[in-house]
CSV table of C-alpha atoms in Angstrom, one decimal:
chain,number,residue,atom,x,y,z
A,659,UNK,CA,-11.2,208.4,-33.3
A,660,UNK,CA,-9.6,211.7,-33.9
A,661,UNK,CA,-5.4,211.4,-33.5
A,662,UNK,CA,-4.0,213.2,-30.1
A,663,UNK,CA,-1.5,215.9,-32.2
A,664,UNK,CA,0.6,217.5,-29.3
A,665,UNK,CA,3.5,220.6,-30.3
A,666,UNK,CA,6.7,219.4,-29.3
A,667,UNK,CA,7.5,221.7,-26.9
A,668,UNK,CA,4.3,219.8,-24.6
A,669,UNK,CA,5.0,216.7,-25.1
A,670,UNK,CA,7.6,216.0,-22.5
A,671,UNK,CA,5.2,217.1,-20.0
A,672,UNK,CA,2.6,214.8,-21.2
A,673,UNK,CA,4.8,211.2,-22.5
A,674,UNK,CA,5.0,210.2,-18.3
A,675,UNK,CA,1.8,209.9,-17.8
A,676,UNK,CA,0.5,209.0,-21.1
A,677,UNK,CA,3.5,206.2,-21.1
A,678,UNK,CA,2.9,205.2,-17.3
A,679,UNK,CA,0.6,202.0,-18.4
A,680,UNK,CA,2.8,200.6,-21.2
A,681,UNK,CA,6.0,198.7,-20.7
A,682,UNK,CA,6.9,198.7,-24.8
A,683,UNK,CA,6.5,201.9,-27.1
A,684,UNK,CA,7.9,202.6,-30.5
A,685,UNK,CA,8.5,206.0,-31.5
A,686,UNK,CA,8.6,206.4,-35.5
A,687,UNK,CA,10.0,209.2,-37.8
A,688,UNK,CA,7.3,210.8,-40.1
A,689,UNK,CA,9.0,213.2,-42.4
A,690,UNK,CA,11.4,215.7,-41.2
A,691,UNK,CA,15.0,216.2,-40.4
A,692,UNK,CA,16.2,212.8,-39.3
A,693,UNK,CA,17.7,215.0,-36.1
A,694,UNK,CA,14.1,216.3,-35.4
A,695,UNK,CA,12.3,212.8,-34.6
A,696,UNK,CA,15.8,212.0,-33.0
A,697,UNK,CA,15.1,214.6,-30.9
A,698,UNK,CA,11.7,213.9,-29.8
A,699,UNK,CA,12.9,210.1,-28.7
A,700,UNK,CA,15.8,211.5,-26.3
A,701,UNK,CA,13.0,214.3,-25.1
A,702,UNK,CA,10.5,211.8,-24.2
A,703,UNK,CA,12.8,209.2,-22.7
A,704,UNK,CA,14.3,211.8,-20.1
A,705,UNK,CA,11.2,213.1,-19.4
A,706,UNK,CA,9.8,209.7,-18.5
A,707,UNK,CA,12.7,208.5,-16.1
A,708,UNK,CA,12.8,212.0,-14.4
A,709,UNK,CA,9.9,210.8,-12.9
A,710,UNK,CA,11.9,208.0,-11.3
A,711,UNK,CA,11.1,205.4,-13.8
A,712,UNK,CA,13.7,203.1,-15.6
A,713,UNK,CA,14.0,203.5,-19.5
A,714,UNK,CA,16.0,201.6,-21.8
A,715,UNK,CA,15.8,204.0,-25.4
A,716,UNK,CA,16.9,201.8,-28.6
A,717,UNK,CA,18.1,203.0,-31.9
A,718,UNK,CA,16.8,201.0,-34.8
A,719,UNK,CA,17.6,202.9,-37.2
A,720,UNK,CA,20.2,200.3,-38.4
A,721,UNK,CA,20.9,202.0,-41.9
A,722,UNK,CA,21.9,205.0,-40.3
A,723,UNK,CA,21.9,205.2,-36.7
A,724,UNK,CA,20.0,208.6,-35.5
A,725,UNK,CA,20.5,208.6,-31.8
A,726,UNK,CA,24.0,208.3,-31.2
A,727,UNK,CA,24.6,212.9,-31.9
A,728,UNK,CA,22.4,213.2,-28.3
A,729,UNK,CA,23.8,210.3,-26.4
A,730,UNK,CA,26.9,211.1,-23.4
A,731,UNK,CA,28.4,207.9,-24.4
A,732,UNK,CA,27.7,205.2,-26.9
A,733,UNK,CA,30.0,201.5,-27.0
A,734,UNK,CA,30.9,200.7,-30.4
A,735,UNK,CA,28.4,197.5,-30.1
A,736,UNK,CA,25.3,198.1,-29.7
A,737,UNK,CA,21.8,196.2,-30.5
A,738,UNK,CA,23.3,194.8,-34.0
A,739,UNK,CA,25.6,192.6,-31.6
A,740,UNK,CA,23.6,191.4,-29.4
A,741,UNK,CA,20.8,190.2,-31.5
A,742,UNK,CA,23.2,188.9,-33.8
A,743,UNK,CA,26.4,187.9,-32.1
A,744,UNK,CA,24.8,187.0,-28.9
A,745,UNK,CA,26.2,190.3,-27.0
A,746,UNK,CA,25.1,190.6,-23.6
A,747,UNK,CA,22.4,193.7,-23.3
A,748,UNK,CA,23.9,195.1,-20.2
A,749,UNK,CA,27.4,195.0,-21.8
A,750,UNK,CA,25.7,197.0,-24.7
A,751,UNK,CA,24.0,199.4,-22.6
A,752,UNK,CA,25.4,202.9,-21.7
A,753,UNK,CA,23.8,204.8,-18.6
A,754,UNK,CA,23.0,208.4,-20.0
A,755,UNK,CA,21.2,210.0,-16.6
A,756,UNK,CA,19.5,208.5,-13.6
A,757,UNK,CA,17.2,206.0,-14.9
A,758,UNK,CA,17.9,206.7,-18.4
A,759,UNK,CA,20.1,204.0,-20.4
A,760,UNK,CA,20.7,203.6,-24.4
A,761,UNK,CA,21.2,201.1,-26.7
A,762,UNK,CA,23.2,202.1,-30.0
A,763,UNK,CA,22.8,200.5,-33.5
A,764,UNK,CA,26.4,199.1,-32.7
A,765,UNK,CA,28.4,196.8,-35.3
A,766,UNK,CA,26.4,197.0,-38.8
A,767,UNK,CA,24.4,193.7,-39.1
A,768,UNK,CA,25.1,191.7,-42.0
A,769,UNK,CA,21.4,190.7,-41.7
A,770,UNK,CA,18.9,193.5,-40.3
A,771,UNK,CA,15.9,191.1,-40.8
A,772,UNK,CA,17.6,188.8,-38.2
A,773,UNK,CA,17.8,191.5,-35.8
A,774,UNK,CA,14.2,192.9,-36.1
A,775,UNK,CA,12.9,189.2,-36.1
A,776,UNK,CA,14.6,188.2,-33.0
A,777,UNK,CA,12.9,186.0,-30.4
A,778,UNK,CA,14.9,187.7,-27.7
A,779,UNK,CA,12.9,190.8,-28.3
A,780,UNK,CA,9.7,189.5,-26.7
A,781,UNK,CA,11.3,188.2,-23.7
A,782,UNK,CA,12.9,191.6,-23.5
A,783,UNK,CA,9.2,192.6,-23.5
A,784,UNK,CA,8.4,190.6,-21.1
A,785,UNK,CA,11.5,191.5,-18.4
A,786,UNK,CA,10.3,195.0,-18.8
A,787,UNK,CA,6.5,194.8,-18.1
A,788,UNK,CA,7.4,192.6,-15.3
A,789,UNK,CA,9.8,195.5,-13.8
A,790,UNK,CA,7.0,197.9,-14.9
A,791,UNK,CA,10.1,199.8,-16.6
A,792,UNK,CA,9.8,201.4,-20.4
A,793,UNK,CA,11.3,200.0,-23.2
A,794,UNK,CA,11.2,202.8,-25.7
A,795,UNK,CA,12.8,201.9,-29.6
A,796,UNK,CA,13.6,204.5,-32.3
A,797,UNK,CA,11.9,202.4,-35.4
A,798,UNK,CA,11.7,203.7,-39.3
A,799,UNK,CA,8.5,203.8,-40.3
A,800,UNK,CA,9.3,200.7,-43.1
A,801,UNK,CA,10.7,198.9,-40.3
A,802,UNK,CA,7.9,198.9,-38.3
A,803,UNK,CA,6.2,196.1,-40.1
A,804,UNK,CA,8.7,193.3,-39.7
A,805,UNK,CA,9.7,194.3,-35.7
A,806,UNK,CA,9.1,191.3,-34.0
A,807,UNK,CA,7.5,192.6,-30.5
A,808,UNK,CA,4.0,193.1,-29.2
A,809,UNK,CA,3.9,196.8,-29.4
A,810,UNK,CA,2.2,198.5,-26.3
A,811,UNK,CA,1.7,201.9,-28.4
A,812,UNK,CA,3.2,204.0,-30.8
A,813,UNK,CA,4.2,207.5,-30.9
A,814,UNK,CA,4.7,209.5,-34.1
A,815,UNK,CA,7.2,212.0,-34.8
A,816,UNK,CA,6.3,214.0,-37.6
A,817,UNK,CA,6.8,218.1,-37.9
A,818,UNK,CA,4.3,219.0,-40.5
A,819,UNK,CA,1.8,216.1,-39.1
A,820,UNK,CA,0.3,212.6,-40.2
A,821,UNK,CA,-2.8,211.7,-41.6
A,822,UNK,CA,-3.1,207.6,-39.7
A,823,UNK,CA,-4.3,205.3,-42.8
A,824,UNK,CA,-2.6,206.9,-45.4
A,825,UNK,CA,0.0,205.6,-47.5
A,826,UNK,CA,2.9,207.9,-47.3
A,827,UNK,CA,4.7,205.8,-44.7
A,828,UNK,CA,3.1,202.4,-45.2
A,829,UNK,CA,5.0,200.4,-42.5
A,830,UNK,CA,3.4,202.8,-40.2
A,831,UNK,CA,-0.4,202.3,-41.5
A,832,UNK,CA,0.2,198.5,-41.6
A,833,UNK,CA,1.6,198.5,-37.8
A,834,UNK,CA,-1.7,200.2,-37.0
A,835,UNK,CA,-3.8,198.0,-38.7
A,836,UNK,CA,-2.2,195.5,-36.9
A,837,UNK,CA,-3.8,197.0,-34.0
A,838,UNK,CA,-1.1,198.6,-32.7
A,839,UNK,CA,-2.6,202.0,-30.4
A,840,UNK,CA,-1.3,205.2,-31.8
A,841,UNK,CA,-0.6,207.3,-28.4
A,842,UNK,CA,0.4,210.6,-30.1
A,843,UNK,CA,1.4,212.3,-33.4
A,844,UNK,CA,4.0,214.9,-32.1
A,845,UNK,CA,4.3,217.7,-34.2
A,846,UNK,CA,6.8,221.3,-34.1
A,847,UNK,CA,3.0,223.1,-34.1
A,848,UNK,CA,-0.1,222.1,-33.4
A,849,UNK,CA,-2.6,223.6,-35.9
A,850,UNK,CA,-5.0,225.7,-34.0
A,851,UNK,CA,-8.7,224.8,-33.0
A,852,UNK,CA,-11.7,225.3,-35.5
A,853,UNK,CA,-13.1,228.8,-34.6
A,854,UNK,CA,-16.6,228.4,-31.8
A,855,UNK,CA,-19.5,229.8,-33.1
A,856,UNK,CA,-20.8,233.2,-31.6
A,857,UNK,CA,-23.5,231.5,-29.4
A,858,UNK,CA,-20.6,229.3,-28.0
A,859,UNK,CA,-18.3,232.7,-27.6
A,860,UNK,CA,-21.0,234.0,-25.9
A,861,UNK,CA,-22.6,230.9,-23.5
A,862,UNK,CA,-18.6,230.9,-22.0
A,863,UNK,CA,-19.3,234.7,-21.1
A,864,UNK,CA,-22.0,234.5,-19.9
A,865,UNK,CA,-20.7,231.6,-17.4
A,866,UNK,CA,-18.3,233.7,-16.3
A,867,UNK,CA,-20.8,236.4,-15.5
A,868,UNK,CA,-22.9,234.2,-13.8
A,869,UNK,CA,-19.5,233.2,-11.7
A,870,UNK,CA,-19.2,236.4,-10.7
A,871,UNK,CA,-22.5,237.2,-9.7
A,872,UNK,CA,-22.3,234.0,-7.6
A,873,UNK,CA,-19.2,235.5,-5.6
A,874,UNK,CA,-20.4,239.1,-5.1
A,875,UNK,CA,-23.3,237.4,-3.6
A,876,UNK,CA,-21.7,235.5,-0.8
A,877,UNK,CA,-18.3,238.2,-0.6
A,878,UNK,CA,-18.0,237.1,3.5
A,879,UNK,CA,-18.3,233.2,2.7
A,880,UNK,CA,-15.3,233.7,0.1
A,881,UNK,CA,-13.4,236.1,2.2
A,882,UNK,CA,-13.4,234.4,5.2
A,883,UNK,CA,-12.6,231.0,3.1
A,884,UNK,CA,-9.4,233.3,1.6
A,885,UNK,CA,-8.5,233.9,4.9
A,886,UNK,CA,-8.4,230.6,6.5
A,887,UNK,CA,-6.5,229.1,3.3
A,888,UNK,CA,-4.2,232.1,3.4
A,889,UNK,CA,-3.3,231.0,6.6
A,890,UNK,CA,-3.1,227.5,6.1
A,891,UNK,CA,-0.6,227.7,3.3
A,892,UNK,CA,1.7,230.1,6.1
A,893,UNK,CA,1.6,226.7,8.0
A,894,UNK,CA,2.0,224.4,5.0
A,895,UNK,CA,5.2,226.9,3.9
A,896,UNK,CA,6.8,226.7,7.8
A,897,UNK,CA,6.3,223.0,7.5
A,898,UNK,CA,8.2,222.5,3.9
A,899,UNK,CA,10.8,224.4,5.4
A,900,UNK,CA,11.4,222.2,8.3
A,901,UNK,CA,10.8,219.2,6.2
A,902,UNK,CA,12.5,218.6,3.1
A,903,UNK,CA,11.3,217.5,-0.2
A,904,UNK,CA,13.9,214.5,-1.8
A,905,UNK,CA,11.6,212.1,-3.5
A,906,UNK,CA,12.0,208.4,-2.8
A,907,UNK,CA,14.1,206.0,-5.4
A,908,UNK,CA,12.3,203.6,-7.2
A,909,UNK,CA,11.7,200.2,-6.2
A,910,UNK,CA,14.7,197.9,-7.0
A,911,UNK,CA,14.6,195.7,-10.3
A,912,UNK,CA,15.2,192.4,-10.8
A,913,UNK,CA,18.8,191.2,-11.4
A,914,UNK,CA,18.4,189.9,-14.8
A,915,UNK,CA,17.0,193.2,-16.1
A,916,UNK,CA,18.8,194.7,-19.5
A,917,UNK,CA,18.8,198.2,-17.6
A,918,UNK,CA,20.7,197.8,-13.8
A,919,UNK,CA,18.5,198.0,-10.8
A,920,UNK,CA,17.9,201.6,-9.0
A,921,UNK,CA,19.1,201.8,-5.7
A,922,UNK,CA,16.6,201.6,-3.1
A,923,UNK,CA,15.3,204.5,-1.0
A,924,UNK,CA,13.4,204.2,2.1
A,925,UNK,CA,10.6,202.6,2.8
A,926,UNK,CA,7.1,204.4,1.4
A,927,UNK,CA,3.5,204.7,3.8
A,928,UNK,CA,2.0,203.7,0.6
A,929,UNK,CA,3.2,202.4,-2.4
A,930,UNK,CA,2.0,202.5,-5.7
A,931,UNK,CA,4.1,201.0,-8.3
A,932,UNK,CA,3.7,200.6,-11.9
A,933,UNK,CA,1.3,197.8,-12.5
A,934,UNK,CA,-0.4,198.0,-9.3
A,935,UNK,CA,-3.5,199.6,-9.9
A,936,UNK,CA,-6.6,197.9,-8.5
A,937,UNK,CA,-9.5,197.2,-10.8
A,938,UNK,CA,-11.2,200.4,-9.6
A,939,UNK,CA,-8.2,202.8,-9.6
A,940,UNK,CA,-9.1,206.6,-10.3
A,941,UNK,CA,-5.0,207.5,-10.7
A,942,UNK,CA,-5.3,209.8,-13.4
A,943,UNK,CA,-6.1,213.5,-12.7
A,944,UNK,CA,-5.3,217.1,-14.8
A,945,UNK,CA,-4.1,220.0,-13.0
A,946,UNK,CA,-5.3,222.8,-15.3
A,947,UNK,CA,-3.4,225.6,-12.8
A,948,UNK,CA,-1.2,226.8,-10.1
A,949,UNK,CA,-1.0,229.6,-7.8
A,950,UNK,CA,2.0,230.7,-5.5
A,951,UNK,CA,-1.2,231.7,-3.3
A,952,UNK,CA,-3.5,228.7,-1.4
A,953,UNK,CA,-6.4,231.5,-1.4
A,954,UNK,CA,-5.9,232.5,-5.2
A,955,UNK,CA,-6.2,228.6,-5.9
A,956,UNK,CA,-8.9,227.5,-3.6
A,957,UNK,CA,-11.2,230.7,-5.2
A,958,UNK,CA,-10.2,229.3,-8.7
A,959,UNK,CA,-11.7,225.9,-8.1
A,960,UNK,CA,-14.7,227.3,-6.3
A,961,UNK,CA,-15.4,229.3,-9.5
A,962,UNK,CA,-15.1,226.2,-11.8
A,963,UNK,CA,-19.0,224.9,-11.1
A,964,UNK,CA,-19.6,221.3,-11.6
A,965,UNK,CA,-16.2,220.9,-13.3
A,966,UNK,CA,-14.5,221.2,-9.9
A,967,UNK,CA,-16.7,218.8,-8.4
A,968,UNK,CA,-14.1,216.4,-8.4
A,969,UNK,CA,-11.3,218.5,-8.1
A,970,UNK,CA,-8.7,219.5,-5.4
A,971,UNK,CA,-5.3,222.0,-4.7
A,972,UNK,CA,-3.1,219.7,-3.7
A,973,UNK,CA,0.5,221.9,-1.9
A,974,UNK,CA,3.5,220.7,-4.1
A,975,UNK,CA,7.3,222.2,-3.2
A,976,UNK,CA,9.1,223.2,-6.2
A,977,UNK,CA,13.0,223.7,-5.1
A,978,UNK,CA,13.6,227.0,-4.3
A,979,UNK,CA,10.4,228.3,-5.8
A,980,UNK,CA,9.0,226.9,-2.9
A,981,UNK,CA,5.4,226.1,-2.2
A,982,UNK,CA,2.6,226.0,-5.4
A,983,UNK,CA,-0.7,225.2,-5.3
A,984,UNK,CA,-2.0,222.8,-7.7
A,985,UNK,CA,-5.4,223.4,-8.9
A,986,UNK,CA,-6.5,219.6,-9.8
A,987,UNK,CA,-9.3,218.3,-11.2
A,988,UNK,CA,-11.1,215.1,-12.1
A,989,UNK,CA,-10.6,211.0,-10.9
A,990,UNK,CA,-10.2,208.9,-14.2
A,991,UNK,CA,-9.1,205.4,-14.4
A,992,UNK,CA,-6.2,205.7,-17.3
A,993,UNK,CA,-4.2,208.7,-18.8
A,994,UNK,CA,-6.9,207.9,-22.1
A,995,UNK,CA,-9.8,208.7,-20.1
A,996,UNK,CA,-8.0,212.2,-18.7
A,997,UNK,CA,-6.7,212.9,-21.9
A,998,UNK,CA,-10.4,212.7,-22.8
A,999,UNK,CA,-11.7,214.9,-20.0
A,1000,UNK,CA,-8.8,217.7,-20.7
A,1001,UNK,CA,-10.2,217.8,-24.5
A,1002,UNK,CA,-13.9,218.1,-23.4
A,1003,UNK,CA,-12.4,221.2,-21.0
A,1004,UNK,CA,-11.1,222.7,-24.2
A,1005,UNK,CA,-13.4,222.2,-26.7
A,1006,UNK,CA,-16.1,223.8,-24.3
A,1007,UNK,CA,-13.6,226.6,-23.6
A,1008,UNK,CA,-13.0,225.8,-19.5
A,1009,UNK,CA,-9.8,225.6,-20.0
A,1010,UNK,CA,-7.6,227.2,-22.7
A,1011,UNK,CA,-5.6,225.2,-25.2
A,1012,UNK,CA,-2.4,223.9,-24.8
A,1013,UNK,CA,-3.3,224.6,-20.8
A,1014,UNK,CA,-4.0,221.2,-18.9
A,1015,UNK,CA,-1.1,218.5,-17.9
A,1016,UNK,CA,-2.2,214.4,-17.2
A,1017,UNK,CA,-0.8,213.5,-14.2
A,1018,UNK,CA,-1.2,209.9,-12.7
A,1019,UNK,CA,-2.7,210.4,-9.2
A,1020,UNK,CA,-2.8,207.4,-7.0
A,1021,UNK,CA,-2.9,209.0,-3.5
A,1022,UNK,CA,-5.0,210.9,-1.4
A,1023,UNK,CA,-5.9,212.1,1.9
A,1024,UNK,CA,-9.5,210.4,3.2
A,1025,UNK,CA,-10.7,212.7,6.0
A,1026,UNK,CA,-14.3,211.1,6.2
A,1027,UNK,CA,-17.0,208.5,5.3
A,1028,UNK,CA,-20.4,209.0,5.4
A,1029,UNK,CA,-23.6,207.1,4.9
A,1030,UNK,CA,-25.5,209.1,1.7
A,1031,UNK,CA,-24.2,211.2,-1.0
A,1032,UNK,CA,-26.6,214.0,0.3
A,1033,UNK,CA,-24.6,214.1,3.7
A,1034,UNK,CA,-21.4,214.0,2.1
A,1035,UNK,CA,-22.0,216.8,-0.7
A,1036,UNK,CA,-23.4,219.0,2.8
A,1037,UNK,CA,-20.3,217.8,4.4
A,1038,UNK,CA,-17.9,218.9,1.3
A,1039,UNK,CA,-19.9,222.2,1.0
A,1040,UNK,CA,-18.8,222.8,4.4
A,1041,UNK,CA,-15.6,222.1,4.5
A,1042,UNK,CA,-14.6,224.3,1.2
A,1043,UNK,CA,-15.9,227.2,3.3
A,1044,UNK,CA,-13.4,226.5,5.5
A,1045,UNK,CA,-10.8,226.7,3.0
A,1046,UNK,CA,-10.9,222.8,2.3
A,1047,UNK,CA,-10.5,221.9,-1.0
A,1048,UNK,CA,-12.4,218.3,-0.6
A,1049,UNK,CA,-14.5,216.8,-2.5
A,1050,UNK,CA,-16.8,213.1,-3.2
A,1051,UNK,CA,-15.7,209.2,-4.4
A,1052,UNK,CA,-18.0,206.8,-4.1
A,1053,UNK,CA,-18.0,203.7,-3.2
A,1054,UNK,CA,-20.5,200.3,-3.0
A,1055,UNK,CA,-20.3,201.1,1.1
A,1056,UNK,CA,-19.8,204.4,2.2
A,1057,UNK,CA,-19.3,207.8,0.8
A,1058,UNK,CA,-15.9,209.0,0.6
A,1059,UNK,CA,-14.7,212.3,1.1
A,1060,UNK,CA,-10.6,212.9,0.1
A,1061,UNK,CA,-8.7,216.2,0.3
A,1062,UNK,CA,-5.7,216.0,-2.2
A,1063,UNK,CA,-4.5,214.1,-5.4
A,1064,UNK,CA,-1.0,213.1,-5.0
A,1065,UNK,CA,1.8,211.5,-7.4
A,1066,UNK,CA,3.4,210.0,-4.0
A,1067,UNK,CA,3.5,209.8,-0.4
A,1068,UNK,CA,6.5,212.8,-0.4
A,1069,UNK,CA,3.9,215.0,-1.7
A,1070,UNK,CA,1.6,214.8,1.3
A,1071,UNK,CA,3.4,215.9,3.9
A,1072,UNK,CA,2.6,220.1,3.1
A,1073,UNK,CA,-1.5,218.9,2.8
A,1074,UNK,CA,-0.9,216.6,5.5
A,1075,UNK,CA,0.3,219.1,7.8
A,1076,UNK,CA,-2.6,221.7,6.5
A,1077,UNK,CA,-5.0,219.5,7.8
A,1078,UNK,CA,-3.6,218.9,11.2
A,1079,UNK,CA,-3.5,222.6,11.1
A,1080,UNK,CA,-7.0,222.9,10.8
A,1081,UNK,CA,-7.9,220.1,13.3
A,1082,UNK,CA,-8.7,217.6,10.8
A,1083,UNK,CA,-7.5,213.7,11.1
A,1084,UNK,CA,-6.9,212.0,7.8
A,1085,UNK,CA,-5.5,208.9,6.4
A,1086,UNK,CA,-3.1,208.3,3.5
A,1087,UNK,CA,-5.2,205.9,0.7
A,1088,UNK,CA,-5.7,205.1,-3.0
A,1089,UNK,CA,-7.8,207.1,-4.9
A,1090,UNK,CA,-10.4,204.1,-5.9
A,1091,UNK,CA,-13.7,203.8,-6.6
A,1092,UNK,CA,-16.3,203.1,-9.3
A,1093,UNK,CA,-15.6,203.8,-13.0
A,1094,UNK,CA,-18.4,205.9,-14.7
């Protein structure tokens, strides 16, 4: 299996999703500056509780601590005591931002191997995947071997790139051939895609000829669609304005948690915690692009073919940027299996390199069942000239037809209030429904 290499500078936007089904992940220096992998750990572990889930980030790097430069505040004991001395973990840890607490190296430990070999660390493991919160450690490669946890993945941090198997950092090869799941090797560039050959170069013209043959055939289907969605997102835009976008806290934790429980917000329609999804969840979706325009977005997915056939625009409000429309694609049932779909996109040049961001999905809008897949791609056909951006699950019973892939309920107010718009009754549901 070929390594996921991701620049940096796209990471961030990627480790929430890619993150969302592990509760323990190691993040190991591979070459470099010290400061640079250092870097990457704080990056990723903001980026992940930003999104309203708890992190507790560890330094291990007892020899020479390499987190403490980026931390607010850091106690003078840190992971050393408690694993040594018998420290309490929530007198140790130091809130940093919403969500986001750290764990220094603390007191040096007169015995490192004691403190990597600890028992306490798999129960730790075990308080975290129960509160479906991330436990995130800073690890040297050479320590790696000896860490006493059931790793849920590793991340790499290396600048110039690492080839898995090698033996330049053998702790890191023998965690892997432990089994361990390598997630990502994050590096400052990513080298750039092997060069298509000329009848590729020219098939992906040719496509978008074809597209545009396609819409100067049918110009009053697509301005009449522009129109309707043009004055659909007016509504949707009114309707953010009157509303009000907070997003919910987080559920509250446990008590005995090393990282102290979020406060709780209000009560959700629907909610769809870490941990919860059925055995035929479809959370996982990639917007590959946004428009300030509903019309501009809606035509965009109508000239992606059988690509779109899954996909959506889904009304998001950014702050005072106000309303964008998402152009979403695809129903997969983990971040691997999106991941997947965003590399088939670029390799056959539907979507450009670095272009495509993972995002976990869970909710939709379920406007209709019907009886046969024929009636419900007739049924979708008809709806998208109306500027509807639906599209086909199935199911073992009836067809399902959804408009919208949402990260949470708070998002479907602007689509919700498009459909009322248009006449259309829907109901708030999981996006669920057999796994190709």
């Amino acid at each position: 299996m070929t390594p996921r290499e991701v620049a940096r500078v796209h990471f961030p936007n990627l480790a929430p999703t890619l993150l969302a089904d592990h509760s323990v992940a190691a993040l190991a220096p591979a070459g470099g500056e010290p400061e640079w992998a250092a870097g990457v750990a704080w990056e990723t572990a903001r980026a992940v509780a930003r999104t309203g889930r708890r992190v507790l980030l560890v330094d291990l790097s007892l020899e020479r601590p390499a987190l403490h430069a980026e931390a607010k505040e850091a106690g003078a004991e840190g992971i050393g005591d408690a694993f040594a001395f018998g420290v309490a973990l929530n007198h140790v840890a130091r809130e940093q931002e919403p969500n986001l607490f750290f764990i220094g190296t603390g007191s040096p430990a007169a015995d490192q191997r004691a403190v990597l070999t600890s028992e306490r660390w798999q129960r730790l493991a075990r308080g975290f995947a129960s509160e479906g919160a991330l436990l995130l450690l800073h690890v040297p490669a050479a320590a790696l071997p000896v860490l006493r946890i059931d790793l849920g993945t590793l991340i790499v941090a290396a600048p110039m790139g690492y080839v898995p198997g090698s033996d330049t950092f053998p702790g890191l090869a023998e965690r892997l051939l432990r089994g361990t799941s390598l997630l990502a090797i994050v590096r400052d560039t990513v080298p750039p895609p092997p060069r298509t050959s000329g009848s590729q170069r020219v098939s992906v013209a040719a496509a978008t000829a074809a597209r545009r043959r396609q819409r100067r055939q049918i110009p009053r289907a697509v301005v009449g669609l522009m129109i309707v969605a043009a004055v659909l997102g007016v509504v949707a835009l009114l309707v953010s304005r009157r509303g009000g976008g907070t997003p919910a806290a987080p559920p509250e934790a446990p008590s005995d948690s090393a990282v102290p429980p979020a406060a709780s917000g209000r009560p959700r329609t629907l909610s769809v915690g870490a941990g919860a999804a059925p055995p035929d969840s479809l959370f996982y979706s990639i917007q590959i692009a946004a428009f300030d325009n509903s019309a501009k977005a809606v035509e965009y997915l109508g000239g992606l073919g059988e690509d779109g056939a899954t996909g959506t625009v889904t009304p998001v409000l950014l702050g005072q940027q106000g309303v964008w429309h998402r152009v979403v694609i695809g129903a997969a049932p983990h971040a691997l299996a999106a991941d997947s779909m965003l590399r088939d996109l670029w390799r056959r040049g539907r979507v450009r390199r670095p272009n495509g961001t993972i995002l976990r999905t869970p909710l939709a809008l379920e406007i209709a069942r019907v009886s046969s897949p024929v009636e419900a791609e007739d049924s979708v056909a008809g709806l998208r000239r109306r500027g509807i951006p639906a599209y086909i699950v199935a199911s073992d019973g009836p067809v399902r037809i959804l408009v919208g892939a949402f990260e949470d309920d708070d998002q479907v107010r602007l689509a919700d209030a498009l459909l009322r718009a248009a006449g259309i009754p829907s109901v708030l549901v999981h996006r669920a429904g057999p796994r190709s």
